[in-house]
Amino acid sequence: TQLLEQSPQFLSIQEGENLTVYCNSSSVFSSLQWYRQEPGEGPVLLVTVVTGGEVKKLKRLTFQFGDARKDSSLHITAAQTGDTGLYLCAGAARAGNNRKLIWGLGTSLAVNP
Amino acid sequence: DAGITQSPRHKVTETGTPVTLRCHQTENHRYMYWYRQDPGHGLRLIHYSYGVKDTDKGEVSDGYSVSRSKTEDFLLTLESATSSQTSVYFCAASSGYQETQYFGPGTRLLVL
C-alpha cells in the first residue's frame, strides 16, 4: 500500500514567519501535487512537480520534489493570514487506466495576525 | 477550474434511506472521482470512473455505488445510508494530464 506521510499535521504561526511542510513516502511517484483547501470548499491545485530535484516557485511559496521522486516540501516565506488553510500533497503513480492519487492527511496551517 | 458542480450542497437524511449525490462537469474530462473527507482520515477515494460506463472501486467503496452514463455526469448512491456515512463528499474530475484533479465545492451529508 502506498502511503504519503505529511508533517506537521498542525501548524500555528505568526504573520511574517517562515514555515516548511513535508510530504514523504517510500514509493516513487511520477508526479506530486500540492493543493490548498479553505473551509467549506474543495481542494485547489497549487502546483505539480514532475522531475526529480525540481523546484517551483509561486510568489512566496517554494515547492521542491526530491531527487528520487519520493518526497516533497512546501516552504512559505513571510506567511500572511491569507495563507491559512489545509495544505494537501498528493502523489501519482500512473498505471494503465489508473489515474488515482495517493493523498497525504494534510497540514492545517493557521497564520495569526 | 473545470466547472464542477455538486448537488445537493447539503442534505440531512435518515438511516436506511437511499441517497444520490450528483456531480456535473463542463470540461469533458475523461476521469471522475468521488471522495469522502473526514477528520483524521483525509481524502479517501470511494469510486472513480475512467470513461462512460467504466468505473472502479476505491479504498472505501462498501455501501456506495456509482454510475456514469454521460461524460459530464457522475452519480454516487448510498444504497441504504448509515450514520457512518455522515461526511463531506467531494467530486473531482481530471483530463489525466499530470493527474491534476479539479474539485467541486462538496456536499455535506448528515445521516441521522
PDB file of N, CA, C and O in Angstrom, chain A residues 17-62:
ATOM      1  N   GLU A  17       6.350  34.945   9.736  1.00  0.00           N
ATOM      2  CA  GLU A  17       7.252  33.804   9.947  1.00  0.00           C
ATOM      3  C   GLU A  17       7.335  32.936   8.700  1.00  0.00           C
ATOM      4  O   GLU A  17       6.480  32.982   7.821  1.00  0.00           O
ATOM      5  N   ASN A  18       8.403  32.136   8.658  1.00  0.00           N
ATOM      6  CA  ASN A  18       8.590  31.167   7.585  1.00  0.00           C
ATOM      7  C   ASN A  18       8.186  29.782   8.091  1.00  0.00           C
ATOM      8  O   ASN A  18       8.226  29.508   9.296  1.00  0.00           O
ATOM      9  N   LEU A  19       7.816  28.899   7.160  1.00  0.00           N
ATOM     10  CA  LEU A  19       7.455  27.542   7.557  1.00  0.00           C
ATOM     11  C   LEU A  19       7.724  26.583   6.417  1.00  0.00           C
ATOM     12  O   LEU A  19       7.773  26.987   5.244  1.00  0.00           O
ATOM     13  N   THR A  20       7.887  25.316   6.789  1.00  0.00           N
ATOM     14  CA  THR A  20       8.073  24.264   5.788  1.00  0.00           C
ATOM     15  C   THR A  20       7.170  23.087   6.139  1.00  0.00           C
ATOM     16  O   THR A  20       7.101  22.675   7.299  1.00  0.00           O
ATOM     17  N   VAL A  21       6.510  22.561   5.135  1.00  0.00           N
ATOM     18  CA  VAL A  21       5.671  21.374   5.264  1.00  0.00           C
ATOM     19  C   VAL A  21       6.303  20.269   4.433  1.00  0.00           C
ATOM     20  O   VAL A  21       6.797  20.515   3.328  1.00  0.00           O
ATOM     21  N   TYR A  22       6.289  19.059   4.989  1.00  0.00           N
ATOM     22  CA  TYR A  22       6.960  17.938   4.336  1.00  0.00           C
ATOM     23  C   TYR A  22       5.968  16.848   3.947  1.00  0.00           C
ATOM     24  O   TYR A  22       4.967  16.617   4.632  1.00  0.00           O
ATOM     25  N   CYS A  23       6.317  16.173   2.872  1.00  0.00           N
ATOM     26  CA  CYS A  23       5.497  15.090   2.353  1.00  0.00           C
ATOM     27  C   CYS A  23       6.466  13.959   1.980  1.00  0.00           C
ATOM     28  O   CYS A  23       7.323  14.159   1.117  1.00  0.00           O
ATOM     29  N   ASN A  24       6.365  12.821   2.655  1.00  0.00           N
ATOM     30  CA  ASN A  24       7.350  11.755   2.474  1.00  0.00           C
ATOM     31  C   ASN A  24       6.698  10.412   2.179  1.00  0.00           C
ATOM     32  O   ASN A  24       5.623  10.100   2.701  1.00  0.00           O
ATOM     33  N   SER A  25       7.378   9.628   1.376  1.00  0.00           N
ATOM     34  CA  SER A  25       6.878   8.298   1.037  1.00  0.00           C
ATOM     35  C   SER A  25       8.051   7.374   0.757  1.00  0.00           C
ATOM     36  O   SER A  25       9.154   7.824   0.460  1.00  0.00           O
ATOM     37  N   SER A  26       7.799   6.077   0.821  1.00  0.00           N
ATOM     38  CA  SER A  26       8.798   5.099   0.409  1.00  0.00           C
ATOM     39  C   SER A  26       8.589   4.721  -1.053  1.00  0.00           C
ATOM     40  O   SER A  26       9.391   3.964  -1.618  1.00  0.00           O
ATOM     41  N   SER A  27       7.531   5.253  -1.656  1.00  0.00           N
ATOM     42  CA  SER A  27       7.205   4.926  -3.045  1.00  0.00           C
ATOM     43  C   SER A  27       7.672   6.041  -3.979  1.00  0.00           C
ATOM     44  O   SER A  27       7.762   7.200  -3.584  1.00  0.00           O
ATOM     45  N   VAL A  28       7.921   5.660  -5.205  1.00  0.00           N
ATOM     46  CA  VAL A  28       8.281   6.622  -6.241  1.00  0.00           C
ATOM     47  C   VAL A  28       7.019   7.077  -6.960  1.00  0.00           C
ATOM     48  O   VAL A  28       6.152   6.261  -7.286  1.00  0.00           O
ATOM     49  N   PHE A  29       6.922   8.365  -7.199  1.00  0.00           N
ATOM     50  CA  PHE A  29       5.760   8.920  -7.878  1.00  0.00           C
ATOM     51  C   PHE A  29       6.161   9.524  -9.226  1.00  0.00           C
ATOM     52  O   PHE A  29       7.247  10.079  -9.371  1.00  0.00           O
ATOM     53  N   SER A  30       5.273   9.411 -10.194  1.00  0.00           N
ATOM     54  CA  SER A  30       5.531  10.032 -11.493  1.00  0.00           C
ATOM     55  C   SER A  30       5.351  11.550 -11.407  1.00  0.00           C
ATOM     56  O   SER A  30       5.940  12.291 -12.189  1.00  0.00           O
ATOM     57  N   SER A  31       4.519  11.998 -10.493  1.00  0.00           N
ATOM     58  CA  SER A  31       4.347  13.425 -10.239  1.00  0.00           C
ATOM     59  C   SER A  31       3.804  13.601  -8.825  1.00  0.00           C
ATOM     60  O   SER A  31       3.268  12.658  -8.230  1.00  0.00           O
ATOM     61  N   LEU A  32       3.957  14.804  -8.316  1.00  0.00           N
ATOM     62  CA  LEU A  32       3.441  15.088  -6.985  1.00  0.00           C
ATOM     63  C   LEU A  32       2.800  16.470  -7.026  1.00  0.00           C
ATOM     64  O   LEU A  32       3.345  17.392  -7.644  1.00  0.00           O
ATOM     65  N   GLN A  33       1.674  16.567  -6.380  1.00  0.00           N
ATOM     66  CA  GLN A  33       0.917  17.812  -6.424  1.00  0.00           C
ATOM     67  C   GLN A  33       0.677  18.339  -5.019  1.00  0.00           C
ATOM     68  O   GLN A  33       0.601  17.571  -4.063  1.00  0.00           O
ATOM     69  N   TRP A  34       0.560  19.654  -4.940  1.00  0.00           N
ATOM     70  CA  TRP A  34       0.167  20.321  -3.697  1.00  0.00           C
ATOM     71  C   TRP A  34      -1.135  21.067  -3.947  1.00  0.00           C
ATOM     72  O   TRP A  34      -1.279  21.767  -4.961  1.00  0.00           O
ATOM     73  N   TYR A  35      -2.056  20.889  -3.014  1.00  0.00           N
ATOM     74  CA  TYR A  35      -3.346  21.564  -3.068  1.00  0.00           C
ATOM     75  C   TYR A  35      -3.525  22.359  -1.786  1.00  0.00           C
ATOM     76  O   TYR A  35      -2.990  22.015  -0.736  1.00  0.00           O
ATOM     77  N   ARG A  36      -4.362  23.403  -1.872  1.00  0.00           N
ATOM     78  CA  ARG A  36      -4.789  24.127  -0.678  1.00  0.00           C
ATOM     79  C   ARG A  36      -6.301  24.089  -0.607  1.00  0.00           C
ATOM     80  O   ARG A  36      -6.983  24.283  -1.627  1.00  0.00           O
ATOM     81  N   GLN A  37      -6.799  23.847   0.591  1.00  0.00           N
ATOM     82  CA  GLN A  37      -8.237  23.772   0.786  1.00  0.00           C
ATOM     83  C   GLN A  37      -8.643  24.755   1.872  1.00  0.00           C
ATOM     84  O   GLN A  37      -8.079  24.743   2.972  1.00  0.00           O
ATOM     85  N   GLU A  38      -9.622  25.579   1.564  1.00  0.00           N
ATOM     86  CA  GLU A  38     -10.169  26.506   2.542  1.00  0.00           C
ATOM     87  C   GLU A  38     -11.481  25.946   3.071  1.00  0.00           C
ATOM     88  O   GLU A  38     -12.127  25.131   2.414  1.00  0.00           O
ATOM     89  N   PRO A  39     -11.871  26.348   4.272  1.00  0.00           N
ATOM     90  CA  PRO A  39     -13.084  25.791   4.894  1.00  0.00           C
ATOM     91  C   PRO A  39     -14.310  25.909   3.992  1.00  0.00           C
ATOM     92  O   PRO A  39     -14.561  26.955   3.403  1.00  0.00           O
ATOM     93  N   GLY A  40     -15.029  24.805   3.856  1.00  0.00           N
ATOM     94  CA  GLY A  40     -16.257  24.809   3.069  1.00  0.00           C
ATOM     95  C   GLY A  40     -16.053  24.733   1.574  1.00  0.00           C
ATOM     96  O   GLY A  40     -17.021  24.852   0.810  1.00  0.00           O
ATOM     97  N   GLU A  41     -14.819  24.512   1.149  1.00  0.00           N
ATOM     98  CA  GLU A  41     -14.537  24.452  -0.285  1.00  0.00           C
ATOM     99  C   GLU A  41     -13.747  23.193  -0.617  1.00  0.00           C
ATOM    100  O   GLU A  41     -13.213  22.526   0.260  1.00  0.00           O
ATOM    101  N   GLY A  42     -13.662  22.888  -1.902  1.00  0.00           N
ATOM    102  CA  GLY A  42     -12.852  21.764  -2.340  1.00  0.00           C
ATOM    103  C   GLY A  42     -11.396  22.169  -2.492  1.00  0.00           C
ATOM    104  O   GLY A  42     -11.071  23.355  -2.585  1.00  0.00           O
ATOM    105  N   PRO A  43     -10.489  21.190  -2.505  1.00  0.00           N
ATOM    106  CA  PRO A  43      -9.062  21.500  -2.704  1.00  0.00           C
ATOM    107  C   PRO A  43      -8.827  22.156  -4.060  1.00  0.00           C
ATOM    108  O   PRO A  43      -9.494  21.827  -5.049  1.00  0.00           O
ATOM    109  N   VAL A  44      -7.840  23.044  -4.084  1.00  0.00           N
ATOM    110  CA  VAL A  44      -7.467  23.741  -5.312  1.00  0.00           C
ATOM    111  C   VAL A  44      -5.985  23.506  -5.553  1.00  0.00           C
ATOM    112  O   VAL A  44      -5.167  23.677  -4.640  1.00  0.00           O
ATOM    113  N   LEU A  45      -5.641  23.127  -6.779  1.00  0.00           N
ATOM    114  CA  LEU A  45      -4.249  22.839  -7.107  1.00  0.00           C
ATOM    115  C   LEU A  45      -3.384  24.078  -6.986  1.00  0.00           C
ATOM    116  O   LEU A  45      -3.723  25.148  -7.499  1.00  0.00           O
ATOM    117  N   LEU A  46      -2.230  23.905  -6.299  1.00  0.00           N
ATOM    118  CA  LEU A  46      -1.225  24.964  -6.246  1.00  0.00           C
ATOM    119  C   LEU A  46      -0.134  24.719  -7.288  1.00  0.00           C
ATOM    120  O   LEU A  46       0.239  25.625  -8.023  1.00  0.00           O
ATOM    121  N   VAL A  47       0.382  23.478  -7.318  1.00  0.00           N
ATOM    122  CA  VAL A  47       1.499  23.189  -8.207  1.00  0.00           C
ATOM    123  C   VAL A  47       1.603  21.689  -8.432  1.00  0.00           C
ATOM    124  O   VAL A  47       1.145  20.891  -7.599  1.00  0.00           O
ATOM    125  N   THR A  48       2.186  21.326  -9.566  1.00  0.00           N
ATOM    126  CA  THR A  48       2.553  19.935  -9.860  1.00  0.00           C
ATOM    127  C   THR A  48       4.040  19.899 -10.138  1.00  0.00           C
ATOM    128  O   THR A  48       4.541  20.716 -10.924  1.00  0.00           O
ATOM    129  N   VAL A  49       4.755  18.982  -9.486  1.00  0.00           N
ATOM    130  CA  VAL A  49       6.170  18.780  -9.778  1.00  0.00           C
ATOM    131  C   VAL A  49       6.326  17.392 -10.380  1.00  0.00           C
ATOM    132  O   VAL A  49       5.667  16.443  -9.949  1.00  0.00           O
ATOM    133  N   VAL A  50       7.190  17.312 -11.361  1.00  0.00           N
ATOM    134  CA  VAL A  50       7.288  16.095 -12.169  1.00  0.00           C
ATOM    135  C   VAL A  50       8.697  15.510 -12.183  1.00  0.00           C
ATOM    136  O   VAL A  50       8.881  14.294 -12.147  1.00  0.00           O
ATOM    137  N   THR A  51       9.686  16.372 -12.218  1.00  0.00           N
ATOM    138  CA  THR A  51      11.071  15.938 -12.376  1.00  0.00           C
ATOM    139  C   THR A  51      11.774  15.896 -11.027  1.00  0.00           C
ATOM    140  O   THR A  51      11.650  16.837 -10.224  1.00  0.00           O
ATOM    141  N   GLY A  52      12.528  14.820 -10.770  1.00  0.00           N
ATOM    142  CA  GLY A  52      13.293  14.740  -9.531  1.00  0.00           C
ATOM    143  C   GLY A  52      14.215  15.937  -9.382  1.00  0.00           C
ATOM    144  O   GLY A  52      14.902  16.302 -10.321  1.00  0.00           O
ATOM    145  N   GLY A  53      14.205  16.543  -8.179  1.00  0.00           N
ATOM    146  CA  GLY A  53      15.027  17.717  -7.933  1.00  0.00           C
ATOM    147  C   GLY A  53      14.400  19.029  -8.357  1.00  0.00           C
ATOM    148  O   GLY A  53      14.971  20.105  -8.123  1.00  0.00           O
ATOM    149  N   GLU A  54      13.241  18.957  -8.954  1.00  0.00           N
ATOM    150  CA  GLU A  54      12.583  20.158  -9.476  1.00  0.00           C
ATOM    151  C   GLU A  54      12.186  21.111  -8.349  1.00  0.00           C
ATOM    152  O   GLU A  54      11.749  20.682  -7.287  1.00  0.00           O
ATOM    153  N   VAL A  55      12.378  22.392  -8.600  1.00  0.00           N
ATOM    154  CA  VAL A  55      11.953  23.443  -7.671  1.00  0.00           C
ATOM    155  C   VAL A  55      11.029  24.385  -8.433  1.00  0.00           C
ATOM    156  O   VAL A  55      11.365  24.844  -9.530  1.00  0.00           O
ATOM    157  N   LYS A  56       9.868  24.650  -7.842  1.00  0.00           N
ATOM    158  CA  LYS A  56       8.941  25.604  -8.447  1.00  0.00           C
ATOM    159  C   LYS A  56       8.582  26.661  -7.413  1.00  0.00           C
ATOM    160  O   LYS A  56       8.420  26.353  -6.230  1.00  0.00           O
ATOM    161  N   LYS A  57       8.446  27.894  -7.899  1.00  0.00           N
ATOM    162  CA  LYS A  57       8.079  28.983  -7.009  1.00  0.00           C
ATOM    163  C   LYS A  57       6.769  29.600  -7.452  1.00  0.00           C
ATOM    164  O   LYS A  57       6.532  29.798  -8.640  1.00  0.00           O
ATOM    165  N   LEU A  58       5.945  29.882  -6.465  1.00  0.00           N
ATOM    166  CA  LEU A  58       4.669  30.528  -6.693  1.00  0.00           C
ATOM    167  C   LEU A  58       4.589  31.651  -5.681  1.00  0.00           C
ATOM    168  O   LEU A  58       4.174  31.452  -4.538  1.00  0.00           O
ATOM    169  N   LYS A  59       5.052  32.842  -6.089  1.00  0.00           N
ATOM    170  CA  LYS A  59       5.127  34.001  -5.204  1.00  0.00           C
ATOM    171  C   LYS A  59       5.948  33.637  -3.968  1.00  0.00           C
ATOM    172  O   LYS A  59       7.139  33.372  -4.069  1.00  0.00           O
ATOM    173  N   ARG A  60       5.377  33.603  -2.790  1.00  0.00           N
ATOM    174  CA  ARG A  60       6.128  33.314  -1.556  1.00  0.00           C
ATOM    175  C   ARG A  60       6.198  31.813  -1.255  1.00  0.00           C
ATOM    176  O   ARG A  60       6.764  31.425  -0.224  1.00  0.00           O
ATOM    177  N   LEU A  61       5.657  30.992  -2.103  1.00  0.00           N
ATOM    178  CA  LEU A  61       5.650  29.549  -1.882  1.00  0.00           C
ATOM    179  C   LEU A  61       6.693  28.897  -2.774  1.00  0.00           C
ATOM    180  O   LEU A  61       6.761  29.169  -3.975  1.00  0.00           O
ATOM    181  N   THR A  62       7.519  28.032  -2.183  1.00  0.00           N
ATOM    182  CA  THR A  62       8.536  27.287  -2.927  1.00  0.00           C
ATOM    183  C   THR A  62       8.286  25.806  -2.728  1.00  0.00           C
ATOM    184  O   THR A  62       8.191  25.336  -1.591  1.00  0.00           O
TER     185      THR A  62
END
